[in-house]
PDB file of C-alpha atoms in Angstrom:
ATOM      1  CA  MET A 534      -1.117 -18.631  -6.951  1.00 47.00           C
ATOM      2  CA  SER A 535      -0.757 -19.569 -10.458  1.00 47.00           C
ATOM      3  CA  GLU A 536      -0.379 -16.773 -13.015  1.00 60.00           C
ATOM      4  CA  SER A 537      -3.670 -18.015 -14.666  1.00 89.00           C
ATOM      5  CA  ASN A 538      -5.638 -17.262 -11.486  1.00 95.00           C
ATOM      6  CA  PHE A 539      -4.203 -13.837 -11.239  1.00 95.00           C
ATOM      7  CA  ILE A 540      -4.899 -13.209 -14.854  1.00 95.00           C
ATOM      8  CA  LYS A 541      -8.526 -14.505 -14.544  1.00 95.00           C
ATOM      9  CA  LEU A 542      -9.250 -11.969 -11.353  1.00 96.00           C
ATOM     10  CA  ALA A 543      -7.208  -9.097 -13.160  1.00 94.00           C
ATOM     11  CA  SER A 544      -9.517  -9.570 -16.244  1.00 94.00           C
ATOM     12  CA  VAL A 545     -12.747  -8.991 -14.355  1.00 95.00           C
ATOM     13  CA  ASN A 546     -14.156  -5.554 -15.250  1.00 93.00           C
ATOM     14  CA  VAL A 547     -14.849  -3.766 -12.089  1.00 93.00           C
ATOM     15  CA  SER A 548     -15.803  -0.427 -13.744  1.00 88.00           C
ATOM     16  CA  GLU A 549     -19.383  -0.641 -12.937  1.00 90.00           C
ATOM     17  CA  HIS A 550     -18.738  -1.130  -9.172  1.00 91.00           C
ATOM     18  CA  VAL A 551     -16.278   1.586  -8.595  1.00 89.00           C
ATOM     19  CA  GLU A 552     -17.345   4.748  -6.650  1.00 89.00           C
ATOM     20  CA  LYS A 553     -15.481   7.924  -7.094  1.00 85.00           C
ATOM     21  CA  LYS A 554     -14.949  10.129  -4.107  1.00 81.00           C
ATOM     22  CA  GLN A 555     -12.675  13.116  -3.774  1.00 77.00           C
ATOM     23  CA  GLY A 556     -11.150  12.144  -7.017  1.00 73.00           C
ATOM     24  CA  LEU A 557     -10.327   8.522  -5.827  1.00 76.00           C
ATOM     25  CA  SER A 558     -11.791   5.239  -6.863  1.00 81.00           C
ATOM     26  CA  TYR A 559     -13.321   2.969  -4.312  1.00 86.00           C
ATOM     27  CA  LEU A 560     -14.522  -0.739  -5.010  1.00 93.00           C
ATOM     28  CA  SER A 561     -17.341  -2.009  -2.782  1.00 93.00           C
ATOM     29  CA  TRP A 562     -15.965  -4.612  -0.268  1.00 96.00           C
ATOM     30  CA  SER A 563     -18.971  -6.909  -0.660  1.00 96.00           C
ATOM     31  CA  TRP A 564     -18.682  -7.109  -4.302  1.00 96.00           C
ATOM     32  CA  ALA A 565     -14.939  -7.620  -4.068  1.00 97.00           C
ATOM     33  CA  VAL A 566     -15.584 -10.461  -1.494  1.00 98.00           C
ATOM     34  CA  ASP A 567     -18.227 -11.961  -3.768  1.00 97.00           C
ATOM     35  CA  GLN A 568     -15.935 -12.064  -6.799  1.00 97.00           C
ATOM     36  CA  LEU A 569     -13.042 -13.477  -4.801  1.00 98.00           C
ATOM     37  CA  MET A 570     -15.120 -16.329  -3.478  1.00 98.00           C
ATOM     38  CA  ARG A 571     -16.530 -16.980  -6.891  1.00 97.00           C
ATOM     39  CA  HIS A 572     -12.948 -17.574  -8.169  1.00 97.00           C
ATOM     40  CA  ASP A 573     -11.620 -19.248  -5.048  1.00 98.00           C
ATOM     41  CA  PRO A 574     -14.231 -20.662  -2.613  1.00 98.00           C
ATOM     42  CA  MET A 575     -11.596 -21.512  -0.213  1.00 98.00           C
ATOM     43  CA  ALA A 576     -10.202 -18.005  -0.122  1.00 98.00           C
ATOM     44  CA  ASN A 577     -10.012 -16.407   3.573  1.00 98.00           C
ATOM     45  CA  TRP A 578      -8.772 -13.234   5.245  1.00 98.00           C
ATOM     46  CA  VAL A 579      -7.557 -12.164   8.582  1.00 98.00           C
ATOM     47  CA  PHE A 580      -7.316  -8.505   9.935  1.00 98.00           C
ATOM     48  CA  ASN A 581      -4.130  -8.077  11.775  1.00 98.00           C
ATOM     49  CA  GLU A 582      -3.720  -6.175  14.866  1.00 97.00           C
ATOM     50  CA  PRO A 583      -3.855  -2.405  14.369  1.00 97.00           C
ATOM     51  CA  ILE A 584      -0.664  -0.413  14.990  1.00 98.00           C
ATOM     52  CA  MET A 585      -0.571   3.099  16.407  1.00 98.00           C
ATOM     53  CA  TYR A 586       1.684   5.554  15.180  1.00 97.00           C
ATOM     54  CA  GLY A 587       1.388   8.451  17.598  1.00 97.00           C
ATOM     55  CA  GLU A 588      -2.282   9.350  17.608  1.00 98.00           C
ATOM     56  CA  THR A 589      -2.963   7.692  14.182  1.00 98.00           C
ATOM     57  CA  MET A 590      -3.468   4.165  13.433  1.00 98.00           C
ATOM     58  CA  MET A 591      -2.538   1.570  10.652  1.00 98.00           C
ATOM     59  CA  VAL A 592      -4.658  -1.406   9.773  1.00 98.00           C
ATOM     60  CA  SER A 593      -3.605  -4.430   7.700  1.00 98.00           C
ATOM     61  CA  CYS A 594      -5.305  -7.369   6.236  1.00 98.00           C
ATOM     62  CA  THR A 595      -4.011 -10.653   4.979  1.00 98.00           C
ATOM     63  CA  VAL A 596      -5.929 -12.274   2.096  1.00 98.00           C
ATOM     64  CA  THR A 597      -5.140 -15.939   1.254  1.00 98.00           C
ATOM     65  CA  ALA A 598      -6.416 -17.015  -2.154  1.00 98.00           C
ATOM     66  CA  PHE A 599      -5.318 -19.655  -4.582  1.00 97.00           C
ATOM     67  CA  GLY A 600      -2.845 -20.860  -1.822  1.00 96.00           C
ATOM     68  CA  LYS A 601      -1.083 -17.598  -1.456  1.00 97.00           C
ATOM     69  CA  ALA A 602      -1.131 -14.967   1.370  1.00 98.00           C
ATOM     70  CA  MET A 603      -0.721 -11.309   0.621  1.00 98.00           C
ATOM     71  CA  THR A 604      -0.825  -8.532   3.189  1.00 98.00           C
ATOM     72  CA  MET A 605      -1.659  -4.905   2.753  1.00 98.00           C
ATOM     73  CA  HIS A 606      -1.561  -2.033   5.142  1.00 98.00           C
ATOM     74  CA  LEU A 607      -3.640   1.185   5.251  1.00 97.00           C
ATOM     75  CA  PRO A 608      -3.628   4.137   7.451  1.00 97.00           C
ATOM     76  CA  VAL A 609      -7.075   5.004   9.100  1.00 98.00           C
ATOM     77  CA  MET A 610      -8.022   7.981   6.987  1.00 95.00           C
ATOM     78  CA  ASP A 611     -10.940  10.378   6.551  1.00 92.00           C
ATOM     79  CA  HIS A 612     -12.852  11.214   3.370  1.00 85.00           C
ATOM     80  CA  ARG A 613      -9.782  13.544   2.276  1.00 86.00           C
ATOM     81  CA  ASN A 614      -7.465  10.673   2.755  1.00 86.00           C
ATOM     82  CA  GLN A 615      -5.731  12.309   5.808  1.00 94.00           C
ATOM     83  CA  ALA A 616      -4.727  10.276   8.750  1.00 97.00           C
ATOM     84  CA  ILE A 617      -7.262  10.580  11.487  1.00 97.00           C
ATOM     85  CA  LYS A 618      -6.217  11.180  15.136  1.00 98.00           C
ATOM     86  CA  ASN A 619      -7.535   8.791  17.568  1.00 97.00           C
ATOM     87  CA  PRO A 620      -9.945   7.215  15.246  1.00 98.00           C
ATOM     88  CA  ASP A 621     -13.112   5.644  16.630  1.00 98.00           C
ATOM     89  CA  ALA A 622     -14.393   2.164  15.959  1.00 97.00           C
ATOM     90  CA  PHE A 623     -16.675   3.129  13.082  1.00 97.00           C
ATOM     91  CA  GLN A 624     -13.504   4.872  11.306  1.00 97.00           C
ATOM     92  CA  VAL A 625     -11.216   1.902  11.981  1.00 98.00           C
ATOM     93  CA  ASN A 626     -13.832  -0.721  10.727  1.00 97.00           C
ATOM     94  CA  LYS A 627     -14.448   1.310   7.546  1.00 95.00           C
ATOM     95  CA  ASN A 628     -10.818   1.544   6.856  1.00 97.00           C
ATOM     96  CA  MET A 629     -10.381  -2.220   7.563  1.00 98.00           C
ATOM     97  CA  MET A 630     -12.837  -2.902   4.863  1.00 97.00           C
ATOM     98  CA  ARG A 631     -10.902  -0.728   2.545  1.00 95.00           C
ATOM     99  CA  CYS A 632      -7.661  -2.485   3.421  1.00 97.00           C
ATOM    100  CA  LEU A 633      -9.558  -6.023   2.725  1.00 98.00           C
ATOM    101  CA  VAL A 634     -10.445  -4.871  -0.782  1.00 97.00           C
ATOM    102  CA  LYS A 635      -6.654  -3.455  -1.426  1.00 96.00           C
ATOM    103  CA  ALA A 636      -5.455  -6.955  -0.109  1.00 98.00           C
ATOM    104  CA  ILE A 637      -7.985  -8.800  -2.615  1.00 98.00           C
ATOM    105  CA  ALA A 638      -6.497  -6.513  -5.306  1.00 97.00           C
ATOM    106  CA  CYS A 639      -3.083  -7.975  -4.759  1.00 96.00           C
ATOM    107  CA  HIS A 640      -4.542 -11.189  -6.363  1.00 97.00           C
ATOM    108  CA  GLY A 641      -5.656  -9.410  -9.244  1.00 96.00           C
ATOM    109  CA  LEU A 642      -9.288  -7.900  -8.802  1.00 97.00           C
ATOM    110  CA  GLY A 643      -9.542  -4.290  -9.624  1.00 94.00           C
ATOM    111  CA  LEU A 644      -5.567  -3.949  -9.102  1.00 93.00           C
ATOM    112  CA  TYR A 645      -5.547  -1.361 -11.859  1.00 89.00           C
ATOM    113  CA  ILE A 646      -7.455   0.988  -9.650  1.00 88.00           C
ATOM    114  CA  TYR A 647      -4.414   1.692  -7.460  1.00 84.00           C
ATOM    115  CA  SER A 648      -2.054   2.338 -10.422  1.00 80.00           C
ATOM    116  CA  GLY A 649      -0.446   5.670  -9.569  1.00 65.00           C
ATOM    117  CA  GLU A 650      -1.425   5.443  -5.896  1.00 58.00           C
ATOM    118  CA  ASP A 651       2.078   5.710  -4.785  1.00 51.00           C
ATOM    119  CA  LEU A 652       3.010   8.671  -6.983  1.00 42.00           C
TER     120      LEU A 652
END
């Protein structure tokens, strides 16, 4: 991925498409995919096999854009961002799509939303 592609995606203002829940910001997966595909029509993604940690689950997604693959992981969480024990298919799917957006962000789109997430 050339720096110019990252800069182009990072410069897209996502503010109008961000939802706030429980003090956290979320970007619509459909809008993020739309923007990614407009910038790189050859982009693609794959959801990796979920991993169980005791009774909880971690999902991951690899997004390839501009010739570079980026993988992100996300625990299956509830609306309070707490890991869900024995998640059902709906909960897993919802978090897979959140993980997709997070992996797209690694290519620049809305990356600033995650600033401070690890603190």
